[in-house]
RNA sequence: GCGCCGCUAGCUCAAUUGGCAGAGCAAGUGACUCUUAAUCACUAGGUUGUAGGUUCGAUUCCUACGCGGCGCACCA
C-alpha cells in the first residue's frame, strides 16, 4: 500500500536483531507501579538519590546516547520523565539499548533520583521492550527557553493531524487535553441532569421520517424492508413523544447528521444534547441553561470567566437577554412583525448584502437573514435572544402575549449559536396547521421544510403536558471551553474525503 | 458549488529572470559514563501531489485533476 522508507527499514532491522536474540518486539503486559505523573509526585528533595523504586511504562520521547550511558525521556499518558541508563548497572539489559528507537514503548524499573543538573529521573535496573515502533512519529523537538517552549519540526499539516489523529494525539499532549476536557464536560452535564431527575434515553438514529429541525438529511436504504431510512437531523420529536408517555424529564446526548456544507463550525455528524421537562416553559429552560453552562465551564476550567482572543466572556448568570424583534428594531428600525419583504430586502442591501442573493429570498428565510446580518454579530457575551417570529419556529408554542411570535430563545456566544429552546408546542391542532404550512413550503421548493408527521400529531392528541425543551451543541460548546477555532479540533475524527481519490 | 493559497527527503522548510534540488531535525557508522534541541566526524536519504503541455532544459510557466487550508455561498 505504501513504500517503506529507509527510516522504517532501519527499525525493522532492529526488530529482527532483537527477535534473533530472543527479545520479543511486542510484549504482552507490564506491571506498572505508577503513572509517570504519579511517580513524579512521589519524589521529595530530601530523598536525594534514594528515591522510591518505581515501575513505569511509556514511549521513548527522546533519546540521547552517550557511549556507556544514555538519557531517554519516557512519556506516558500523564507526563514525561527522564531515564538515566548506565552500562555498568544494566548488564544484559543495556544490549537492548542498541536496538531501541524513538517512539518504542518500554517498561523500566528503577529508583527515582535527581541528576546533577537537577532533572528528576529514574535510574533503571531493568529495561523491557514492550512494543516496537516501526514507523517514526512526526515528532518535533522542543527546546524550553525563557520565552516558552520552541518547537522544531513536528506535525504541522492540519490534514495529517485530522486523518492520522493517533499521530496527532501521540505527539501533542495539548490535543489529548482537549479531549479530556470534552469528556469531563460531558460527564459533568450528565451528572447535572441526572441530579435534577432527568432520565437519559436513546431514540432512533435511523428514522423513516426525519424532523425536528430544518436541514437536509442523509438517506440510506434498509434491504430487508426495502425502504429508505433517514439519519436523524434532531432528536426532538421522539423525545417529546416520551413526555406524552409520562417520562416527565428526558434527555439524550447523541449524534445528529445533516447533509450540508462543512466549515469550521459544521461537521456532517455532530453531538447534540436535547432535553425536555414537563410542566416547564422557556423561562425555566433559560434558568436551566444558565446553571448548566456556568456549572460545566466552572467545572472544566475552574472559572466562569474565559479570556478569548483578547476579550473576556463571562458566564455568570443571569446572561444578557435581548428580544428578537426589539433588538433588530433598535439596530435598523425594522419591525419584523409588520415589515414588508421589500423593506427587509432594502435594509439588507443597504447593509452591503449581495442584491441578487437578497432578492431570491422571501418569507421566513428573509427574516432569518435580517437577524443574522443585523443582530447576530453583536452577540459576543452569552446572550439569550428571545421570542422568534412564528414562521421561523414550527415546533414552538405561540407567545402568550403576541400571536405573531413564539416562546423561543437561542443562546449566542461569540456571535455563534450555542443553544436553542422553546416552550414546546403541544396543541395538536396548531401543530397540524404548522406542519401543513411546512408541507406547502416544501412543495414550493424549500428542501429543508418539515415533512408531515402524522404519528407525532397522534401522540400530541393523547395530551402532551406543557413542557420546555432545550438543545445544546456539544461540539460548539467545546470550541468555547477548549478555545479551539475549528470544530475539527474538538471532534476526534472529523469528516474527510478519502485519501485516495 | 465559487474564489484564493498550499502540496519538494521520515518531519519542518529553502531553491535567483526557467539552468546539476538544499538545510535543520530524524536515520546509519564511529567517538563519548550527568545529558536534556546533547556534542563531534563521516554516510545515506528525492519520479518536487497526479496527468498532460510549452521549452534545448520545468520545483519554477500553462491546462486539467486529486487532497487540504482559508474565505464566500449553503447551513436554525
Coordinates of C-alpha atoms (C1' of nucleotides) in Angstrom, one line a residue:
Chain A
X1 CA 0.0 0.0 0.0
X2 CA 2.8 2.4 0.7
X3 CA 6.5 2.2 0.1
X4 CA 8.8 1.7 3.0
X5 CA 11.2 4.4 3.8
X6 CA 14.9 3.9 4.8
X7 CA 14.0 5.0 8.3
X8 CA 11.4 2.2 8.6
X9 CA 13.8 -0.3 7.1
X10 CA 16.3 0.5 9.9
X11 CA 13.7 -0.1 12.5
X12 CA 12.7 -3.4 11.0
X13 CA 16.3 -4.5 11.0
X14 CA 16.5 -3.7 14.7
X15 CA 13.3 -5.7 15.3
X16 CA 14.8 -8.6 13.5
X17 CA 18.0 -8.4 15.5
X18 CA 16.1 -8.3 18.8
X19 CA 14.0 -11.3 17.9
X20 CA 17.0 -13.2 16.8
X21 CA 18.4 -12.6 20.3
X22 CA 15.2 -13.9 21.8
X23 CA 13.8 -10.5 22.8
X24 CA 10.2 -10.1 21.8
X25 CA 9.4 -6.9 19.9
X26 CA 5.8 -6.9 21.1
X27 CA 5.3 -8.0 24.7
X28 CA 2.1 -8.9 26.4
X29 CA 2.0 -6.8 29.5
X30 CA 4.0 -4.8 32.1
X31 CA 3.2 -4.3 35.7
X32 CA 3.4 -0.5 36.3
X33 CA 3.6 0.7 39.9
X34 CA 2.7 4.3 38.9
X35 CA 1.9 6.6 36.1
X36 CA 4.7 8.9 35.3
X37 CA 2.9 11.8 36.9
X38 CA 2.2 9.6 39.9
X39 CA 5.9 8.7 40.2
X40 CA 7.0 12.4 39.9
X41 CA 4.7 13.2 42.8
X42 CA 6.4 10.7 45.0
X43 CA 9.8 12.3 45.0
X44 CA 10.8 14.8 47.6
X45 CA 14.1 16.6 47.6
X46 CA 15.4 15.2 50.9
X47 CA 15.4 11.8 49.3
X48 CA 18.4 12.8 47.1
X49 CA 19.5 9.7 45.2
X50 CA 17.5 7.3 47.4
X51 CA 14.0 7.9 46.0
X52 CA 11.5 5.1 45.9
X53 CA 11.7 2.3 43.3
X54 CA 9.0 2.7 40.6
X55 CA 8.0 0.6 37.6
X56 CA 6.9 2.8 34.7
X57 CA 5.8 2.2 31.1
X58 CA 5.6 4.6 28.1
X59 CA 7.0 5.7 24.9
X60 CA 10.6 6.9 24.2
X61 CA 10.1 10.6 23.5
X62 CA 13.8 11.5 23.3
X63 CA 17.0 9.5 23.2
X64 CA 20.4 10.9 24.0
X65 CA 23.0 8.2 23.9
X66 CA 26.5 8.9 25.2
X67 CA 28.6 5.8 24.8
X68 CA 28.2 3.9 28.1
X69 CA 25.4 5.9 29.3
X70 CA 22.2 7.2 27.8
X71 CA 19.4 9.6 28.7
X72 CA 15.9 8.9 27.5
X73 CA 12.7 10.7 28.0
X74 CA 9.8 8.4 28.8
X75 CA 6.3 9.7 28.1
X76 CA 3.1 8.0 29.2
X77 CA -0.5 9.4 29.1
X78 CA 0.2 11.5 32.1
X79 CA 3.7 13.1 31.8
X80 CA 7.3 12.7 30.9
X81 CA 10.3 11.7 33.0
X82 CA 14.0 11.3 32.2
X83 CA 15.7 7.9 32.4
X84 CA 19.4 7.6 33.1
X85 CA 20.8 4.3 31.8
X86 CA 24.3 3.1 32.7
X87 CA 26.0 0.2 31.2
X88 CA 27.6 -0.9 34.5
X89 CA 24.1 -1.0 36.2
X90 CA 22.1 -2.7 33.4
X91 CA 24.3 -5.6 32.4
X92 CA 22.4 -7.5 29.7
X93 CA 19.6 -5.0 29.6
X94 CA 22.0 -2.5 28.2
X95 CA 22.1 -4.5 24.9
X96 CA 18.5 -3.6 24.2
X97 CA 19.5 0.0 24.0
X98 CA 21.4 -0.6 20.8
X99 CA 18.1 -1.6 19.2
X100 CA 15.7 0.9 20.7
X101 CA 14.2 3.8 18.7
X102 CA 12.3 6.9 19.4
X103 CA 8.6 6.1 19.9
X104 CA 9.2 2.5 21.2
X105 CA 7.1 1.5 24.2
X106 CA 9.3 0.3 27.0
X107 CA 8.9 -0.6 30.7
X108 CA 11.5 0.3 33.2
X109 CA 12.0 -0.4 36.9
X110 CA 14.3 1.8 39.0
X111 CA 14.9 4.3 41.6
X112 CA 13.9 8.0 41.5
X113 CA 16.7 10.5 41.9
X114 CA 17.8 13.9 40.7
X115 CA 20.6 14.4 38.3
X116 CA 23.5 16.8 38.8
X117 CA 21.7 19.2 36.5
X118 CA 18.6 18.9 38.8
X119 CA 16.4 16.8 36.5
X120 CA 14.1 14.3 38.3
X121 CA 14.9 11.0 36.7
X122 CA 14.7 7.2 37.0
X123 CA 17.8 5.1 37.2
X124 CA 16.5 1.8 35.9
X125 CA 17.9 -1.6 36.8
X126 CA 15.8 -3.2 34.2
X127 CA 14.5 -2.2 30.7
X128 CA 11.9 -4.2 28.9
X129 CA 10.8 -3.6 25.3
X130 CA 7.0 -3.6 25.2
X131 CA 6.2 -2.6 21.6
X132 CA 8.5 -1.6 18.8
X133 CA 7.6 1.4 16.7
X134 CA 8.2 0.6 13.1
X135 CA 7.2 4.0 11.8
X136 CA 8.6 7.2 13.3
X137 CA 6.1 9.6 14.7
X138 CA 6.2 13.1 13.2
X139 CA 7.7 14.4 16.4
X140 CA 9.0 17.9 16.8
X141 CA 11.8 18.8 19.1
X142 CA 11.1 21.2 21.8
X143 CA 13.5 23.5 23.5
X144 CA 12.4 25.2 26.6
X145 CA 13.7 28.8 26.8
X146 CA 12.9 31.9 28.7
X147 CA 10.2 32.9 26.1
X148 CA 8.5 29.5 26.5
X149 CA 8.9 26.3 24.6
X150 CA 10.1 26.5 21.0
X151 CA 9.3 23.5 18.7
X152 CA 11.4 22.5 15.8
X153 CA 9.7 20.4 13.1
X154 CA 6.7 18.5 14.3
X155 CA 3.3 17.7 12.9
X156 CA 2.1 20.9 11.4
X157 CA -0.1 19.8 8.5
X158 CA -3.7 20.1 9.5
X159 CA -4.7 17.4 7.0
X160 CA -2.4 14.8 8.5
X161 CA -3.5 15.8 12.0
X162 CA -7.1 15.0 11.3
X163 CA -6.5 12.0 9.1
X164 CA -4.0 10.4 11.5
X165 CA -5.4 11.6 14.8
X166 CA -3.5 8.8 16.5
X167 CA -0.2 10.5 15.5
X168 CA -1.6 13.9 16.4
X169 CA -2.5 12.7 19.8
X170 CA 0.7 10.9 20.3
X171 CA 2.9 13.9 19.7
X172 CA 0.6 16.7 21.1
X173 CA -0.2 16.4 24.8
X174 CA -2.3 19.6 24.4
X175 CA -4.6 17.8 21.9
X176 CA -5.1 15.0 24.3
X177 CA -6.0 17.6 26.9
X178 CA -8.8 19.0 24.7
X179 CA -10.4 15.6 24.5
X180 CA -10.0 15.0 28.2
X181 CA -11.8 18.3 28.8
X182 CA -14.5 17.2 26.4
X183 CA -15.1 14.0 28.4
X184 CA -15.1 15.9 31.7
X185 CA -17.7 18.3 30.3
X186 CA -20.0 15.6 29.0
X187 CA -19.7 13.6 32.2
X188 CA -20.5 16.7 34.3
X189 CA -23.5 17.5 32.2
X190 CA -24.9 14.0 32.6
X191 CA -24.5 14.3 36.4
X192 CA -26.1 17.7 36.4
X193 CA -29.1 16.4 34.6
X194 CA -29.3 13.1 36.5
X195 CA -29.3 15.1 39.8
X196 CA -32.3 17.0 38.5
X197 CA -34.2 13.8 37.8
X198 CA -33.8 13.8 34.1
X199 CA -33.8 10.4 32.5
X200 CA -31.2 9.6 29.9
X201 CA -32.8 7.9 26.9
X202 CA -31.8 6.7 23.4
X203 CA -34.0 7.4 20.4
X204 CA -33.7 6.1 16.8
X205 CA -30.9 7.3 14.6
X206 CA -32.4 5.6 11.6
X207 CA -35.8 7.1 11.0
X208 CA -38.4 6.5 8.4
X209 CA -39.4 10.2 8.6
X210 CA -37.0 12.8 9.8
X211 CA -37.8 16.0 11.6
X212 CA -37.2 18.4 14.5
X213 CA -35.0 20.8 12.6
X214 CA -34.7 22.4 9.2
X215 CA -32.0 20.5 7.4
X216 CA -31.3 18.1 4.6
X217 CA -30.8 14.5 5.7
X218 CA -28.6 11.6 4.8
X219 CA -30.6 8.9 3.2
X220 CA -29.8 5.2 3.4
X221 CA -31.7 2.0 2.5
X222 CA -32.9 -0.9 4.5
X223 CA -32.6 -4.0 2.5
X224 CA -35.0 -6.4 4.3
X225 CA -37.7 -3.8 4.5
X226 CA -36.8 -2.4 1.1
X227 CA -37.4 1.2 2.1
X228 CA -35.4 4.4 2.5
X229 CA -34.4 5.4 6.0
X230 CA -33.0 8.8 7.1
X231 CA -30.3 9.5 9.6
X232 CA -31.8 11.8 12.2
X233 CA -31.3 15.5 12.0
X234 CA -32.6 16.0 15.5
X235 CA -33.9 14.0 18.5
X236 CA -36.8 16.4 19.2
X237 CA -39.9 14.7 18.0
X238 CA -39.1 11.3 19.5
X239 CA -38.1 12.8 22.9
X240 CA -41.4 14.8 23.1
X241 CA -43.4 11.7 22.4
X242 CA -41.9 10.4 25.7
X243 CA -43.4 13.3 27.6
X244 CA -46.8 12.0 26.4
X245 CA -45.8 8.6 27.8
X246 CA -45.2 10.0 31.2
X247 CA -41.4 10.2 31.3
X248 CA -41.5 13.8 32.6
X249 CA -37.9 14.8 32.2
X250 CA -35.8 13.2 29.5
X251 CA -32.5 14.0 27.7
X252 CA -30.3 12.5 25.1
X253 CA -26.7 13.2 24.1
X254 CA -26.0 11.8 20.7
X255 CA -25.1 12.4 17.1
X256 CA -27.3 14.2 14.6
X257 CA -26.5 14.1 10.9
X258 CA -27.0 16.9 8.4
X259 CA -26.2 16.6 4.8
X260 CA -24.9 20.1 4.3
X261 CA -21.7 22.1 3.8
X262 CA -18.8 21.7 6.1
X263 CA -16.7 24.5 7.6
X264 CA -15.1 25.4 10.8
X265 CA -18.4 25.3 12.7
X266 CA -20.1 22.5 10.9
X267 CA -19.3 18.8 10.7
X268 CA -21.8 16.5 9.0
X269 CA -22.2 14.5 12.2
X270 CA -22.1 16.4 15.4
X271 CA -23.1 15.9 19.1
X272 CA -26.3 17.4 20.4
X273 CA -27.8 17.5 23.9
X274 CA -31.5 17.7 23.8
X275 CA -33.6 17.8 27.0
X276 CA -37.3 18.2 27.7
X277 CA -39.0 19.0 31.0
X278 CA -42.8 18.6 31.6
X279 CA -44.7 21.4 33.2
X280 CA -42.0 23.9 32.4
X281 CA -41.7 26.7 29.9
X282 CA -38.9 28.5 28.1
X283 CA -38.2 30.7 31.2
X284 CA -37.4 27.6 33.1
X285 CA -35.2 26.5 30.2
X286 CA -33.3 29.8 30.4
X287 CA -32.6 29.2 34.1
X288 CA -31.6 25.6 33.5
X289 CA -29.3 26.7 30.6
X290 CA -27.6 29.3 32.7
X291 CA -27.0 26.9 35.5
X292 CA -25.8 24.2 33.2
X293 CA -23.3 26.4 31.2
X294 CA -22.0 28.3 34.2
X295 CA -21.5 24.9 36.0
X296 CA -19.8 23.0 33.3
X297 CA -17.4 25.8 32.4
X298 CA -16.5 26.3 36.1
X299 CA -16.1 22.5 36.5
X300 CA -13.8 22.1 33.5
X301 CA -11.9 25.4 33.6
X302 CA -12.2 26.5 37.3
X303 CA -13.7 29.8 36.4
X304 CA -16.9 31.3 34.9
X305 CA -15.0 33.9 33.0
X306 CA -13.0 33.0 30.0
X307 CA -10.3 35.0 28.2
X308 CA -10.9 34.5 24.5
X309 CA -8.8 36.3 21.8
X310 CA -8.4 39.4 23.9
X311 CA -11.9 39.7 25.3
X312 CA -13.4 38.1 28.4
X313 CA -16.6 36.1 28.2
X314 CA -18.5 36.0 31.5
X315 CA -20.8 33.0 32.0
X316 CA -22.0 34.2 35.4
X317 CA -25.9 34.1 35.4
X318 CA -28.0 35.8 34.6
X319 CA -27.0 36.1 30.9
X320 CA -28.0 39.1 28.9
X321 CA -31.4 39.0 27.3
X322 CA -32.5 40.7 24.1
X323 CA -35.7 40.4 22.3
X324 CA -35.5 39.3 18.6
X325 CA -38.0 42.0 17.5
X326 CA -36.7 44.8 19.7
X327 CA -33.1 44.0 19.1
X328 CA -33.5 44.3 15.4
X329 CA -35.7 47.3 15.6
X330 CA -33.2 49.2 17.7
X331 CA -30.4 48.4 15.3
X332 CA -32.1 49.2 12.0
X333 CA -35.6 50.5 12.6
X334 CA -37.4 47.5 11.1
X335 CA -40.3 45.8 13.0
X336 CA -40.2 42.3 11.6
X337 CA -43.8 41.6 12.6
X338 CA -45.0 44.3 10.2
X339 CA -42.2 44.9 7.8
X340 CA -42.8 44.1 4.1
X341 CA -40.4 41.8 2.3
X342 CA -39.4 44.8 0.2
X343 CA -38.5 46.8 3.3
X344 CA -36.4 43.9 4.6
X345 CA -34.6 43.5 1.3
X346 CA -33.9 47.2 1.3
X347 CA -32.2 47.1 4.7
X348 CA -30.2 44.0 3.8
X349 CA -28.9 45.6 0.5
X350 CA -28.2 48.8 2.3
X351 CA -26.0 46.9 4.7
X352 CA -24.0 45.5 1.9
X353 CA -25.6 42.1 1.3
X354 CA -25.4 41.0 -2.4
X355 CA -28.5 42.3 -4.0
X356 CA -29.3 39.3 -6.2
X357 CA -29.0 36.9 -3.3
X358 CA -31.3 39.0 -1.2
X359 CA -33.9 39.3 -4.0
X360 CA -34.0 35.5 -4.2
X361 CA -35.1 35.3 -0.5
X362 CA -38.6 35.5 0.9
X363 CA -40.7 34.8 3.9
X364 CA -39.1 33.2 7.0
X365 CA -35.7 33.0 5.2
X366 CA -35.7 36.8 4.8
X367 CA -36.4 37.4 8.5
X368 CA -33.7 35.0 9.4
X369 CA -31.3 36.8 7.2
X370 CA -32.1 40.1 8.7
X371 CA -31.4 38.7 12.1
X372 CA -28.1 37.1 11.0
X373 CA -26.8 40.3 9.5
X374 CA -28.2 42.9 11.9
X375 CA -28.1 41.3 15.3
X376 CA -26.1 38.1 15.4
X377 CA -22.6 39.6 15.1
X378 CA -23.3 41.8 18.1
X379 CA -23.9 38.8 20.4
X380 CA -20.4 38.2 21.9
X381 CA -21.2 37.8 25.6
X382 CA -23.5 35.0 26.5
X383 CA -26.9 36.4 25.3
X384 CA -30.4 34.9 25.1
X385 CA -32.3 36.1 22.1
X386 CA -36.0 35.9 22.9
X387 CA -39.3 35.4 21.1
X388 CA -38.7 34.5 17.5
X389 CA -41.3 35.1 14.7
X390 CA -43.7 32.2 14.3
X391 CA -42.7 31.2 10.7
X392 CA -39.1 30.5 11.9
X393 CA -40.3 28.1 14.6
X394 CA -42.8 25.5 13.6
X395 CA -42.4 23.4 16.8
X396 CA -42.5 26.3 19.3
X397 CA -45.6 27.4 21.2
X398 CA -47.2 30.7 20.3
X399 CA -46.2 33.5 22.5
X400 CA -48.7 34.1 25.4
X401 CA -48.8 37.8 24.7
X402 CA -48.2 38.1 20.9
X403 CA -49.6 35.7 18.4
X404 CA -47.0 36.7 15.7
X405 CA -44.2 35.3 17.9
X406 CA -43.2 32.1 19.6
X407 CA -41.8 31.5 23.1
X408 CA -38.4 30.6 22.0
X409 CA -34.8 31.6 22.8
X410 CA -31.5 31.0 21.3
X411 CA -28.2 31.4 23.2
X412 CA -25.4 33.1 21.4
X413 CA -21.7 33.3 22.5
X414 CA -19.0 34.9 20.5
X415 CA -21.5 35.6 17.7
X416 CA -22.3 31.9 17.3
X417 CA -25.4 29.9 18.2
X418 CA -24.9 27.6 21.1
X419 CA -28.3 26.6 22.3
X420 CA -31.9 26.7 21.2
X421 CA -35.0 26.3 23.4
X422 CA -38.7 26.9 23.5
X423 CA -42.0 26.4 25.2
X424 CA -43.0 23.3 23.3
X425 CA -46.0 23.4 21.1
X426 CA -48.4 20.8 22.5
X427 CA -51.7 21.8 20.8
X428 CA -52.1 19.0 18.2
X429 CA -54.4 21.2 16.0
X430 CA -51.9 24.1 16.0
X431 CA -49.1 21.6 15.3
X432 CA -51.1 20.1 12.4
X433 CA -51.5 23.6 10.8
X434 CA -47.8 24.3 11.2
X435 CA -46.9 21.0 9.6
X436 CA -49.3 21.8 6.7
X437 CA -47.6 25.1 6.3
X438 CA -44.3 23.3 6.2
X439 CA -45.6 20.9 3.6
X440 CA -46.6 23.9 1.4
X441 CA -43.1 25.4 1.8
X442 CA -41.7 22.1 0.8
X443 CA -43.9 21.9 -2.3
X444 CA -42.7 25.4 -3.1
X445 CA -39.1 24.1 -3.2
X446 CA -37.8 24.5 0.4
X447 CA -35.9 21.3 0.8
X448 CA -35.5 21.9 4.5
X449 CA -39.1 22.3 5.4
X450 CA -40.6 19.6 7.7
X451 CA -42.5 16.6 6.5
X452 CA -45.9 16.0 7.9
X453 CA -45.5 13.6 10.8
X454 CA -48.9 12.1 11.4
X455 CA -47.7 9.8 14.2
X456 CA -46.4 12.8 16.1
X457 CA -49.8 14.6 15.8
X458 CA -51.4 11.4 17.1
X459 CA -49.1 11.4 20.1
X460 CA -50.0 15.1 20.8
X461 CA -53.7 14.3 20.6
X462 CA -53.3 12.0 23.6
X463 CA -52.2 15.1 25.5
X464 CA -48.6 16.3 25.9
X465 CA -48.0 18.2 29.1
X466 CA -46.8 21.8 28.8
X467 CA -43.0 21.5 28.5
X468 CA -39.8 23.4 28.0
X469 CA -37.2 21.9 25.7
X470 CA -33.6 22.8 25.0
X471 CA -30.9 21.8 22.6
X472 CA -27.2 22.4 23.1
X473 CA -24.4 21.8 20.5
X474 CA -21.8 20.0 22.5
X475 CA -19.1 20.5 19.8
X476 CA -19.6 24.2 19.7
X477 CA -19.6 24.3 23.5
X478 CA -16.3 22.6 23.4
X479 CA -14.9 25.1 20.9
X480 CA -15.7 27.8 23.5
X481 CA -14.4 25.8 26.5
X482 CA -11.2 24.5 24.9
X483 CA -10.7 27.7 22.9
X484 CA -10.4 25.9 19.6
X485 CA -11.0 27.8 16.3
X486 CA -12.4 24.8 14.3
X487 CA -15.0 22.2 15.1
X488 CA -12.5 19.7 13.7
X489 CA -10.3 20.4 16.7
X490 CA -12.9 19.2 19.1
X491 CA -14.0 16.1 17.1
X492 CA -11.6 13.2 17.2
X493 CA -12.3 12.0 13.7
X494 CA -13.8 14.9 11.7
X495 CA -15.3 14.1 8.3
X496 CA -12.7 14.0 5.5
X497 CA -12.6 12.9 1.9
X498 CA -10.8 9.6 1.4
X499 CA -7.1 9.9 0.9
X500 CA -7.0 8.1 -2.4
X501 CA -9.1 10.0 -4.9
Chain B
rG1 C1' -20.7 24.9 -5.7
rC2 C1' -17.2 29.6 -6.4
rG3 C1' -12.5 32.2 -5.3
rC4 C1' -7.6 32.5 -3.2
rC5 C1' -3.5 29.7 -1.2
rG6 C1' -0.7 25.2 -0.4
rC7 C1' 1.3 20.2 -1.8
rU8 C1' 9.7 19.5 -2.5
rA9 C1' 13.8 13.8 1.9
rG10 C1' 10.5 10.3 7.6
rC11 C1' 9.3 15.7 9.8
rU12 C1' 9.7 21.3 9.3
rC13 C1' 11.1 24.3 5.4
rA14 C1' 14.6 26.6 1.3
rA15 C1' 15.8 26.8 -4.0
rU16 C1' 17.7 33.9 -8.1
rU17 C1' 14.8 36.1 -14.6
rG18 C1' 13.2 28.6 -16.3
rG19 C1' 19.8 26.2 -15.8
rC20 C1' 23.2 19.9 -11.9
rA21 C1' 17.1 20.1 -5.8
rG22 C1' 19.5 22.2 -0.5
rA23 C1' 19.4 22.9 5.1
rG24 C1' 17.9 21.7 10.2
rC25 C1' 15.9 17.7 12.8
rA26 C1' 15.1 12.3 12.3
rA27 C1' 18.1 7.9 10.2
rG28 C1' 23.1 4.8 9.5
rU29 C1' 28.5 4.2 11.1
rG30 C1' 32.2 5.8 14.6
rA31 C1' 33.8 8.7 19.4
rC32 C1' 31.9 9.9 24.2
rU33 C1' 29.8 7.4 32.0
rC34 C1' 25.2 13.6 34.2
rU35 C1' 22.8 14.7 29.1
rU36 C1' 18.2 17.4 28.2
rA37 C1' 17.4 20.9 20.7
rA38 C1' 23.4 16.6 24.0
rU39 C1' 28.1 17.3 21.2
rC40 C1' 31.8 16.0 17.2
rA41 C1' 33.2 13.3 12.5
rC42 C1' 31.6 10.7 8.3
rU43 C1' 27.5 8.4 5.3
rA44 C1' 22.9 7.7 3.2
rG45 C1' 18.2 9.6 2.1
rG46 C1' 14.2 12.8 -3.8
rU47 C1' 9.8 10.2 -10.2
rU48 C1' 9.4 18.1 -6.4
rG49 C1' 0.7 15.6 -5.2
rU50 C1' -1.0 13.2 -10.3
rA51 C1' -1.5 13.5 -15.7
rG52 C1' -0.5 16.4 -19.8
rG53 C1' 1.6 20.9 -22.4
rU54 C1' 5.3 24.9 -23.7
rU55 C1' 10.8 24.7 -23.8
rC56 C1' 17.4 22.6 -25.7
rG57 C1' 16.1 22.4 -20.4
rA58 C1' 10.4 22.9 -15.7
rU59 C1' 10.2 22.6 -8.3
rU60 C1' 9.6 27.3 -11.2
rC61 C1' 5.4 28.9 -16.9
rC62 C1' 0.4 26.9 -18.9
rU63 C1' -4.0 23.3 -18.6
rA64 C1' -6.7 19.5 -16.2
rC65 C1' -7.3 16.5 -12.0
rG66 C1' -6.7 15.0 -6.6
rC67 C1' -6.3 16.3 -1.5
rG68 C1' -6.2 20.1 2.1
rG69 C1' -6.4 25.2 4.4
rC70 C1' -8.9 29.9 4.4
rG71 C1' -12.9 33.0 2.6
rC72 C1' -17.8 33.2 0.2
rA73 C1' -22.2 30.5 -0.8
rC74 C1' -25.0 26.8 1.7
rC75 C1' -26.4 25.7 6.8
rA76 C1' -31.7 27.5 12.9

